[in-house]
Amino acid sequence: MHIYETTLRLGQTDSAGIAYYVSVFDMIHECYESFLDLAGILKEGKYLLPIVHAEADYRAMMELSDRITVEMGLADTGRSSYTLVYRLVNQRGEVTAEATTVHSVVDRKSGKSIEIPGEIRGRLEEIRGK
Amino acid sequence: MHIYETTLRLGQTDSAGIAYYVSVFDMIHECYESFLDLAGILKEGKYLLPIVHAEADYRAMMELSDRITVEMGLADTGRSSYTLVYRLVNQRGEVTAEATTVHSVVDRKSGKSIEIPGEIRGRLEEIRGK
Amino acid sequence: MHIYETTLRLGQTDSAGIAYYVSVFDMIHECYESFLDLAGILKEGKYLLPIVHAEADYRAMMELSDRITVEMGLADTGRSSYTLVYRLVNQRGEVTAEATTVHSVVDRKSGKSIEIPGEIRGRLEEIRGK
Amino acid sequence: MHIYETTLRLGQTDSAGIAYYVSVFDMIHECYESFLDLAGILKEGKYLLPIVHAEADYRAMMELSDRITVEMGLADTGRSSYTLVYRLVNQRGEVTAEATTVHSVVDRKSGKSIEIPGEIRGRLEEIRGK
């Protein structure tokens, strides 16, 4: 399990007074970025890791300045894709959202799906299970 | 079916050179806002319509300035929730993403789920099916 | 003067119930993008047009679903930079914000400032003055 | 001086491969939020602190995953407004941007400007000068 701590920012709230629903997808991606060196991959990698599916279930409202802990785990790997699951927990220990992203591995030049590179697979296995 | 036209903005792209995955959720919500008078509901409604589930499948890359048509339809209604489905199509007629949101209807004061108000149900039925 | 029409989106509001201050910078850039073919420049241009200064004055609150007209004009050009000014007006004719951006022209390879290309200068002159 | 550390996120970059210019305004506001209890003020305060002016000067490009330190200081206070200045520095010690925000203090009910409350003034004086 990989852990990322964040605070709900004003720019992530909306005029309903709570977190704009899209903010969950920003928060889980920040968690993912804090785990994997996306900058290195985008600059030098022979492959890309596009998200092919994303979903979120909203369990409880989040408010401005809530301290959110994002827990990320590896749920599944295939030949050329992997599935990450996330749980968002606030400062009172309440689960506010759960989410899933499915990532595909594609060759940068051909755009075709390729096997998960060993370096990525190894990194992912460190957080298998939740 | 409700139709919303938009253009992929620079702020919706990322340094991978294509649409940041979160942009799809912004675009479908803009479509939803162009359909339902959220401002009126947030100001005067006795109820709120929080999103309880959202998901997207990514079919093709979107690039800066792509003309995106969002088609929205009603997939299902329950006693106190409804499900909307979306299809994003670019200027070349390619489906770039499909998405779903599930909305719950809750009493503003009690926070408890209530029956879909008639005015909302009527509006939704206009776009049933795709 | 170049005109761009937009609607204040839920994602642009915050829990103070009005437009998040950053939204003005998104709106003026959308206006700019609707004027200049940034996609073409980013893909094929030998130059880039980075913003080197941006500012906004906030005159009146903007609320969810407000219809905002952004008026953009050319205020000034130098050898290798130009200044655009913007006025945001809501559906009641009130000026809600005024803004300015200064853009520099740099060679894509060397990163050094270069003379404004003729095609850009011509396009800009069409909206000189407000 | 108040210090806030952040990392440039994928959602803050654009397809030019660097930070979208608007990201600077998000980053300085996150810094401000980490200093002042905006959540408390929005919930309970008899006053609001709207931004009436904001500006940024861009000194150097920021890239995905750059570690950005935001330094915030109080530049000036008036009867009912205050001016904050910011400097963004990357992991190589380069100043990437400088920014300013001017905040007004208004009574929540009347919307009229009022004197800076003592609690806010005291907090601000702690970071006077840079």
Coordinates of C-alpha atoms in Angstrom, one line a residue, chain A residues 5-106:
Chain A
E5 CA -1.5 12.8 2.3
T6 CA -3.2 15.9 1.0
T7 CA -5.5 18.7 2.1
L8 CA -8.7 19.6 0.2
R9 CA -7.9 22.9 -1.4
L10 CA -10.3 25.8 -2.1
G11 CA -9.9 25.2 -5.9
Q12 CA -11.2 21.7 -5.4
T13 CA -14.4 22.8 -3.7
D14 CA -17.5 24.1 -5.5
S15 CA -20.4 26.3 -4.7
A16 CA -22.3 23.4 -3.2
G17 CA -19.9 24.0 -0.4
I18 CA -18.1 20.6 -0.7
A19 CA -15.5 18.9 -2.9
Y20 CA -16.3 19.1 -6.6
Y21 CA -16.7 15.5 -7.7
V22 CA -13.8 15.7 -10.1
S23 CA -11.4 16.4 -7.3
V24 CA -11.3 12.8 -6.3
F25 CA -9.7 12.0 -9.7
D26 CA -7.1 14.7 -9.2
M27 CA -6.3 13.4 -5.7
I28 CA -5.8 9.8 -6.7
H29 CA -3.6 10.8 -9.6
E30 CA -1.4 12.9 -7.3
C31 CA -1.1 9.8 -5.2
Y32 CA -0.1 7.8 -8.2
E33 CA 2.4 10.5 -9.2
S34 CA 4.0 10.4 -5.8
F35 CA 4.5 6.6 -6.3
L36 CA 5.7 6.4 -9.9
D37 CA 8.2 8.6 -11.6
L38 CA 5.9 9.8 -14.4
A39 CA 8.2 12.7 -15.2
G40 CA 11.0 10.2 -16.0
I41 CA 8.7 8.0 -18.0
L42 CA 7.3 10.9 -20.0
K43 CA 10.8 12.2 -20.7
E44 CA 12.7 9.0 -21.4
G45 CA 10.5 6.0 -21.4
K46 CA 10.0 4.0 -24.6
Y47 CA 6.4 3.4 -23.4
L48 CA 3.4 5.4 -22.2
L49 CA 0.9 4.4 -19.5
P50 CA -2.4 5.8 -20.5
I51 CA -5.4 5.4 -18.2
V52 CA -8.1 3.4 -20.1
H53 CA -10.7 3.3 -17.3
A54 CA -11.3 5.3 -14.1
E55 CA -14.1 5.2 -11.6
A56 CA -15.0 6.5 -8.2
D57 CA -17.6 5.9 -5.6
Y58 CA -18.4 8.7 -3.3
R59 CA -19.1 7.7 0.4
A60 CA -19.0 11.0 2.3
M61 CA -18.7 14.7 1.6
M62 CA -15.3 16.3 1.8
E63 CA -15.0 19.9 2.9
L64 CA -12.4 22.7 2.5
S65 CA -9.2 21.9 4.5
D66 CA -10.1 18.3 5.2
R67 CA -7.0 16.2 5.6
I68 CA -7.3 13.4 3.2
T69 CA -5.2 10.3 3.2
V70 CA -5.1 8.4 -0.1
E71 CA -4.2 4.7 0.2
M72 CA -3.3 3.0 -3.1
G73 CA -2.8 -0.7 -3.8
L74 CA -2.3 -2.9 -6.8
A75 CA -5.5 -4.9 -7.5
D76 CA -4.5 -6.8 -10.6
T77 CA -2.0 -7.1 -13.4
G78 CA -2.5 -8.4 -16.9
R79 CA 0.1 -8.8 -19.7
S80 CA -0.1 -5.2 -20.7
S81 CA -2.3 -3.5 -18.1
Y82 CA -2.7 -3.0 -14.4
T83 CA -5.4 -2.0 -12.0
L84 CA -4.9 0.3 -9.0
V85 CA -7.4 0.8 -6.3
Y86 CA -7.6 3.8 -3.9
R87 CA -9.3 4.6 -0.7
L88 CA -9.7 8.2 0.6
V89 CA -10.0 8.6 4.3
N90 CA -10.5 11.9 6.1
Q91 CA -9.1 13.2 9.4
R92 CA -12.0 11.6 11.3
G93 CA -11.1 8.2 9.9
E94 CA -14.2 8.2 7.5
V95 CA -13.8 6.7 4.1
T96 CA -14.9 9.5 1.8
A97 CA -14.4 7.8 -1.6
E98 CA -13.1 4.7 -3.2
A99 CA -11.7 4.6 -6.7
T100 CA -10.1 2.5 -9.4
T101 CA -7.9 3.2 -12.4
V102 CA -6.9 0.8 -15.1
H103 CA -3.6 1.6 -17.0
S104 CA -2.5 0.2 -20.2
V105 CA 1.2 0.0 -21.4
V106 CA 1.7 1.1 -24.9

